[in-house]
mmCIF file of C-alpha atoms in Angstrom:
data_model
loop_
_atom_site.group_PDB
_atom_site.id
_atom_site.type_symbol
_atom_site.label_atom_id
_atom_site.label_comp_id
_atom_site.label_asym_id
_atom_site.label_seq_id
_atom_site.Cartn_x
_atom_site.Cartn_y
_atom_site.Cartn_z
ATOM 1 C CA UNK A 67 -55.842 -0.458 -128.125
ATOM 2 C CA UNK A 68 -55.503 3.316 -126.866
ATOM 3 C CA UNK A 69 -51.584 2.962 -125.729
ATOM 4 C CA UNK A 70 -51.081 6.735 -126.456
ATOM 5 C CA UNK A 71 -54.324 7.461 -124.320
ATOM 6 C CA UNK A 72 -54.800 7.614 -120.676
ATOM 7 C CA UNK A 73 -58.487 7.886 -119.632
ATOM 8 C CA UNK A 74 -59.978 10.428 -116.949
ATOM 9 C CA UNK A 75 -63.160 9.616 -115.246
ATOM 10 C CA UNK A 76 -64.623 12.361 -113.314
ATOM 11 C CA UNK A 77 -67.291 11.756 -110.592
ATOM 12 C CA UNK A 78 -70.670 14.069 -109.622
ATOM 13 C CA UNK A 79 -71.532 16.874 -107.339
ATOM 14 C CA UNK A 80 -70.789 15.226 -103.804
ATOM 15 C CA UNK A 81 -68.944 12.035 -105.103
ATOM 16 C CA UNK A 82 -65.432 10.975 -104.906
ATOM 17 C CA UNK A 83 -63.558 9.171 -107.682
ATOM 18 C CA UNK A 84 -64.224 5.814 -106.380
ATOM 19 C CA UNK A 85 -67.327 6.264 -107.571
ATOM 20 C CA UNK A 86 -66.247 6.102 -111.100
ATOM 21 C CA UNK A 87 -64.107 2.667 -110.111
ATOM 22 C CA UNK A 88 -66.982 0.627 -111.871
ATOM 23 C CA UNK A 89 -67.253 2.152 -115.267
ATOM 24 C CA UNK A 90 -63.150 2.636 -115.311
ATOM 25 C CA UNK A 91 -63.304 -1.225 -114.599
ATOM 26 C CA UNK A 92 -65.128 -1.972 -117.146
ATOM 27 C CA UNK A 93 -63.350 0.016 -119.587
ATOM 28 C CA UNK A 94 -60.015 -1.652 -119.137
ATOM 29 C CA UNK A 95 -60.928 -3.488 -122.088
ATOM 30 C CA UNK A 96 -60.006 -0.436 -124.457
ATOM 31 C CA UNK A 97 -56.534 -0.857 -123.102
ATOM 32 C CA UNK A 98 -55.640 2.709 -121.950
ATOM 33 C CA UNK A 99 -52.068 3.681 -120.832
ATOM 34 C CA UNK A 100 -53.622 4.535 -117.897
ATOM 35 C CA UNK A 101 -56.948 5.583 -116.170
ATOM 36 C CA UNK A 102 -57.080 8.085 -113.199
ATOM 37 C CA UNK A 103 -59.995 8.405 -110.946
ATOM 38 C CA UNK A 104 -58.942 11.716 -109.239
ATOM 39 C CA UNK A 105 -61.020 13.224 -106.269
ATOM 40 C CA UNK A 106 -62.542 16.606 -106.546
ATOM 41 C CA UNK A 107 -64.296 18.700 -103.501
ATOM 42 C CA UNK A 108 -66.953 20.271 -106.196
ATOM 43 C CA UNK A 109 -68.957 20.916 -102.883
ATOM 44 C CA UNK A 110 -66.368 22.868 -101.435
ATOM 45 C CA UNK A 111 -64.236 24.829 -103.828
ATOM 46 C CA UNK A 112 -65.096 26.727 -107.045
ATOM 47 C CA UNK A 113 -65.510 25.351 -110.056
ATOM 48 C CA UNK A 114 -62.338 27.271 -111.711
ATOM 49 C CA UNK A 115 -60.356 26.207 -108.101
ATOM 50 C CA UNK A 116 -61.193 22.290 -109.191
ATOM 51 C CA UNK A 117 -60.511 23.272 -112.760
ATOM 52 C CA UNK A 118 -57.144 24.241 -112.091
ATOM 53 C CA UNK A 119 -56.665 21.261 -110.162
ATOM 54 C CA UNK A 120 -57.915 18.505 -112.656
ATOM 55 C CA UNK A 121 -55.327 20.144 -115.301
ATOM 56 C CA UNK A 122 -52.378 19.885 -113.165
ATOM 57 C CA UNK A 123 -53.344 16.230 -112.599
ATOM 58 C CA UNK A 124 -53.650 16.228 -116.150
ATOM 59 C CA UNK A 125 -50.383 17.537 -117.400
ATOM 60 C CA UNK A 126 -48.537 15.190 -114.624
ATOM 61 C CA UNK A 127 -50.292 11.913 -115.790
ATOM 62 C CA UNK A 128 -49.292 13.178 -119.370
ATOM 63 C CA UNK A 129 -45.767 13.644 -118.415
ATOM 64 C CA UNK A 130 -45.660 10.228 -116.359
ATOM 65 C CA UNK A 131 -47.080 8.041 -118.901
ATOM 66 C CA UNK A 132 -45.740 9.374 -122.123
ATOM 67 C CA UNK A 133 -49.263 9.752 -123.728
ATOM 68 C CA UNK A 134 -50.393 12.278 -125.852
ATOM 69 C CA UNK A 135 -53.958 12.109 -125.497
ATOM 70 C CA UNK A 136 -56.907 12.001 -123.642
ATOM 71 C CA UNK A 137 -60.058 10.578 -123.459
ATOM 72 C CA UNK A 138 -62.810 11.880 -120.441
ATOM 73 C CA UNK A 139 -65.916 9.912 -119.261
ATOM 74 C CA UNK A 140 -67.858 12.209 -116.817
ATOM 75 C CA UNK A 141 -71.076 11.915 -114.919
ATOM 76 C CA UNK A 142 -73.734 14.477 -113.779
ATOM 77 C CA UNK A 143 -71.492 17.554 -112.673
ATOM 78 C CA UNK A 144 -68.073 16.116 -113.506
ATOM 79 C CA UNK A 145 -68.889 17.245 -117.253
ATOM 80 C CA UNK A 146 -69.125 20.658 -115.915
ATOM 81 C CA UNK A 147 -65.828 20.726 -114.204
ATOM 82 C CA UNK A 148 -64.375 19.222 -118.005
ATOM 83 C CA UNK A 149 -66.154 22.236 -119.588
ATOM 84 C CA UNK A 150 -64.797 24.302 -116.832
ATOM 85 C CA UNK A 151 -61.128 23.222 -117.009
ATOM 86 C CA UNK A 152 -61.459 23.319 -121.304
ATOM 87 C CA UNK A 153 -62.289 26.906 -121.084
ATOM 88 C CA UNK A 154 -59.233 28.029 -118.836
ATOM 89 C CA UNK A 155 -56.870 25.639 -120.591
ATOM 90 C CA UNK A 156 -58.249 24.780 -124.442
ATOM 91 C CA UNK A 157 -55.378 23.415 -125.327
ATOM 92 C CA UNK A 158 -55.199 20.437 -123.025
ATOM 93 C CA UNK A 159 -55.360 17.554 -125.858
ATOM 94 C CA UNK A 160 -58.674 16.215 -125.100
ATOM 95 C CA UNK A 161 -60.011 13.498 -128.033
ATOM 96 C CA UNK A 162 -63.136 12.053 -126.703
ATOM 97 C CA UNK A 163 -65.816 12.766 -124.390
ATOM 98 C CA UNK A 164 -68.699 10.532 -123.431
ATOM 99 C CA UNK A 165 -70.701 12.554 -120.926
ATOM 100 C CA UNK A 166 -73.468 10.852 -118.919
ATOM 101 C CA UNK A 167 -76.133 12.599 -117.467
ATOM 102 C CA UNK A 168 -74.634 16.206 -117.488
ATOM 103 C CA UNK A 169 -77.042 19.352 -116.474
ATOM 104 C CA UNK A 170 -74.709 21.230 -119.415
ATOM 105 C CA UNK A 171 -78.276 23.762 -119.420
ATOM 106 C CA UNK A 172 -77.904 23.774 -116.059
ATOM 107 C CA UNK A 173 -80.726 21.893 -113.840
ATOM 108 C CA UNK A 174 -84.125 23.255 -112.316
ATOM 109 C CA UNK A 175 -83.679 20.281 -109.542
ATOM 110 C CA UNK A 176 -80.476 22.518 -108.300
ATOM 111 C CA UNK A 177 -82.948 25.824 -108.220
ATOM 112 C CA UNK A 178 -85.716 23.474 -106.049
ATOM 113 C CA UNK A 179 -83.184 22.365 -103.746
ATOM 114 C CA UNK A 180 -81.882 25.585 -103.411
ATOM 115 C CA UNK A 181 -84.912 27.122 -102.498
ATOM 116 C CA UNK A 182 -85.589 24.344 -100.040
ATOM 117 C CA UNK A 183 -82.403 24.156 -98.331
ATOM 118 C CA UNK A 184 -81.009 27.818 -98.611
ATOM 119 C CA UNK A 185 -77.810 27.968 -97.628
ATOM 120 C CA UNK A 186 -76.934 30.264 -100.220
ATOM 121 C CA UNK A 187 -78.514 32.776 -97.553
ATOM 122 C CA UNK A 188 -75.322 31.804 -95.470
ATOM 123 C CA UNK A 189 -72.646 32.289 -97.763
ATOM 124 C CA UNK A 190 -71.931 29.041 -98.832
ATOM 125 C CA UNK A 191 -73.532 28.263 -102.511
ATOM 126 C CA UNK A 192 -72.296 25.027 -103.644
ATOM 127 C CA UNK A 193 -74.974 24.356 -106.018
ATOM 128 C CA UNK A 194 -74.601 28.270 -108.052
ATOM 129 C CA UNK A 195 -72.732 26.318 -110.801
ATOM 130 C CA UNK A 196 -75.630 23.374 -111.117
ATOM 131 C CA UNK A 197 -78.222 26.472 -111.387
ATOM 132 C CA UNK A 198 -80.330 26.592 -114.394
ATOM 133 C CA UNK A 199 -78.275 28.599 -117.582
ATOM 134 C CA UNK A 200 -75.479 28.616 -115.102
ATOM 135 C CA UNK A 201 -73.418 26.042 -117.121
ATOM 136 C CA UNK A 202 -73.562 28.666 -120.534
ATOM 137 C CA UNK A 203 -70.930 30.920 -118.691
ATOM 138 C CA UNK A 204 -68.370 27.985 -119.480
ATOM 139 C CA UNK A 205 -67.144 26.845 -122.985
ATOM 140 C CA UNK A 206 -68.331 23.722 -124.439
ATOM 141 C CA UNK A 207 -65.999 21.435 -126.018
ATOM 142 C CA UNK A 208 -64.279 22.449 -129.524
ATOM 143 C CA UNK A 209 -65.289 21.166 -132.573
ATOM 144 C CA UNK A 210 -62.144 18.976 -132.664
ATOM 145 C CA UNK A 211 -62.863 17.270 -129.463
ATOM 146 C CA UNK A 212 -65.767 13.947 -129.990
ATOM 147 C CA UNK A 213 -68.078 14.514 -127.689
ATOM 148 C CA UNK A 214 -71.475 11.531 -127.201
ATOM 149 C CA UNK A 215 -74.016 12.001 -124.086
ATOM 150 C CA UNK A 216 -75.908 9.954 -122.591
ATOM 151 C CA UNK A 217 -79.180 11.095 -121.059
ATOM 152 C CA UNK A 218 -81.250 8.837 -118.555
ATOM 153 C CA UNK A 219 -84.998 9.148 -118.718
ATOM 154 C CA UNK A 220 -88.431 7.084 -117.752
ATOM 155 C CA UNK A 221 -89.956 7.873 -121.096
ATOM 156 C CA UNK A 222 -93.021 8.286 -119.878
ATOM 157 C CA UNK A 223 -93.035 12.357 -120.386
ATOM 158 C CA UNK A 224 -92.863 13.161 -116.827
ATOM 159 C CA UNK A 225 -90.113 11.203 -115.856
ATOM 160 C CA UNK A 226 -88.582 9.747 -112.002
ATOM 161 C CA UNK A 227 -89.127 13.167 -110.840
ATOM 162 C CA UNK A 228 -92.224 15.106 -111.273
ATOM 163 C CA UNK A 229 -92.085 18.012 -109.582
ATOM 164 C CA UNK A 230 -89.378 18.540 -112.815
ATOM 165 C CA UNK A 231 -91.149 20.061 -116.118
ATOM 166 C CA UNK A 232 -90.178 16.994 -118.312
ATOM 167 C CA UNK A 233 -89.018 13.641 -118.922
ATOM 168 C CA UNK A 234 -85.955 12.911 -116.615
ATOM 169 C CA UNK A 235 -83.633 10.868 -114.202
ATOM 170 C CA UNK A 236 -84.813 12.153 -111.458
ATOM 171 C CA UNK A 237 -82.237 14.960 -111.055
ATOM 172 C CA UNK A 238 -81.591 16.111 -114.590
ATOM 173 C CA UNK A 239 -84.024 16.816 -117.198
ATOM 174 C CA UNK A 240 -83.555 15.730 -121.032
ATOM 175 C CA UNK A 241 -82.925 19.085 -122.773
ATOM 176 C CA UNK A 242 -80.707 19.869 -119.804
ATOM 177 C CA UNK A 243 -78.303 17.248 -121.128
ATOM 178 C CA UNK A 244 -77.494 18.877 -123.924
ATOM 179 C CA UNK A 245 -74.866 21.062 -125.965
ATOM 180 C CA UNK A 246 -75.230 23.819 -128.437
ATOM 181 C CA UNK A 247 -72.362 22.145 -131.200
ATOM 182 C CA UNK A 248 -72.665 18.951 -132.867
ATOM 183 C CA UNK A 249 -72.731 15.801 -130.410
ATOM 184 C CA UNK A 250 -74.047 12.609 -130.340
ATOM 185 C CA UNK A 251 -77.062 11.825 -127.888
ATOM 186 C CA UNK A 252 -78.875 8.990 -126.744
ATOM 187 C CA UNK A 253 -81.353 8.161 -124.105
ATOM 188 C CA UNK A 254 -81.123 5.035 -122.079
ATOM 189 C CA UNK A 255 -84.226 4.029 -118.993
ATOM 190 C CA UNK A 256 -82.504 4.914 -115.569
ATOM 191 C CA UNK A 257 -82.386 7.347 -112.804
ATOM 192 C CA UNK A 258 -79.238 9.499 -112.128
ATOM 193 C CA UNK A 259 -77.493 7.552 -109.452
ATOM 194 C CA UNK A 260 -77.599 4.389 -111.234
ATOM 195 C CA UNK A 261 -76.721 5.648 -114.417
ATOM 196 C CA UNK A 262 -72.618 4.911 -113.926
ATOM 197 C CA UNK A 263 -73.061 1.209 -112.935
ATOM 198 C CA UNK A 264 -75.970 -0.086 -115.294
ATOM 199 C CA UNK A 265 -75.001 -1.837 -117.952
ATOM 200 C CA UNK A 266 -76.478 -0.130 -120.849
ATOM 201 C CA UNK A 267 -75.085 3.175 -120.805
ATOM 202 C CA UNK A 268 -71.137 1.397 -119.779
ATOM 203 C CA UNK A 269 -71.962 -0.745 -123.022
ATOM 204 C CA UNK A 270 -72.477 2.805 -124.714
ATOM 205 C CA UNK A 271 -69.625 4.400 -123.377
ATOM 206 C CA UNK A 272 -67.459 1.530 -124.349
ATOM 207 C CA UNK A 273 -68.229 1.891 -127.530
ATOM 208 C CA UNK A 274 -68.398 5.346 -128.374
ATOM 209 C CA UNK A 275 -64.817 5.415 -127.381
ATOM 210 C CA UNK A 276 -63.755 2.497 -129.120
ATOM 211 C CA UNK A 277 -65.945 3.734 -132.679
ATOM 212 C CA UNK A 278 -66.894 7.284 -132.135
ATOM 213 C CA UNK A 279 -70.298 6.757 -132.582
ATOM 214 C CA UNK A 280 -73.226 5.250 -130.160
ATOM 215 C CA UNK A 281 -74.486 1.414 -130.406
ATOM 216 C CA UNK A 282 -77.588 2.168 -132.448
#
């Protein structure tokens, strides 16, 4: 039971929170105080701009429920805009992280869409944060904070994409997954959209927040 924990889920680049509605479903088990499914234009407004938003939403669902911590599930860029929102307000009492499928490296599928579809050359640049070594301008977690990711991948070396230089889930490649401080990381067989409603990496999640530690 997590009754002094509400739970955040935070959707991908051109998502909306009910997109997360699955995985918070399922995760009603761990019986938070509350879970929140916010909304975030992460096409349309900076990354700091959607930052500052998620930690007002944060501080009222604090005050509201009477919790004192949180826990944060994210998926593809949603773990950017919790690294985002961590670096302009550390303080915010985050506990545990399970981040699935995050381009925390950045991702070279952002660069090749980019350079197919430049719209950049227009003034609008929604995918500069999602650009390879992008990400390393933001702070990653602190050590106090658990953090466990969960990486999808073919394993078959080339992965669901390969125009992409390694194994991957068709948008994000393996090592792009990754931090730079101590996590846990697993690998589960999926591609990137289907990664928040397939049953192995909710049965993952689940359990890293229940134990701290993946299903091994």
């Amino acid at each position: 039971m997590k009754q002094d924990t509400i739970l955040f889920c935070l959707h991908g680049f051109i998502r909306t929170g009910p997109s997360m509605w699955w995985i918070a479903h399922q995760l009603k088990a761990l019986q938070y105080r509350k879970t929140h499914t916010p909304t975030f234009g992460l096409h349309l407004h900076s990354l700091q701009d959607n930052a500052a938003a998620l930690h007002t939403q944060i501080q009222h669902a604090l005050s509201q429920s009477g919790a004192t911590n949180i826990d944060v599930v994210t998926y593809s860029m949603g773990g950017l805009l919790l690294r985002a929102m961590l670096t302009l307000y550390p303080d915010t009492p985050v506990k545990r992280v399970v981040m699935i499928a995050p381009p925390n490296q950045g991702a070279e599928m952002a660069e090749l869409v980019r350079r197919w579809i430049p719209v950049h050359e227009l003034g609008w640049d929604p995918l500069a944060p999602l650009l390879p070594n992008a990400p390393t301008q933001l702070d990653e977690p602190a050590a106090q904070i658990s953090v466990g990711i969960i990486a999808g991948i073919k394993y078959n070396g080339t992965g669901y994409n390969p125009l992409l230089s390694e194994d991957n889930d068709g948008k994000v490649c393996l090592t792009e997954t990754k931090l730079k401080r101590d996590h846990q990381w697993i690998t589960v067989k999926g591609r990137h959209p289907s990664l928040i409603l397939h049953p192995t990496p909710i049965h993952q999640t689940k359990h890293y927040l229940e134990h701290q530690r993946f299903d091994q």
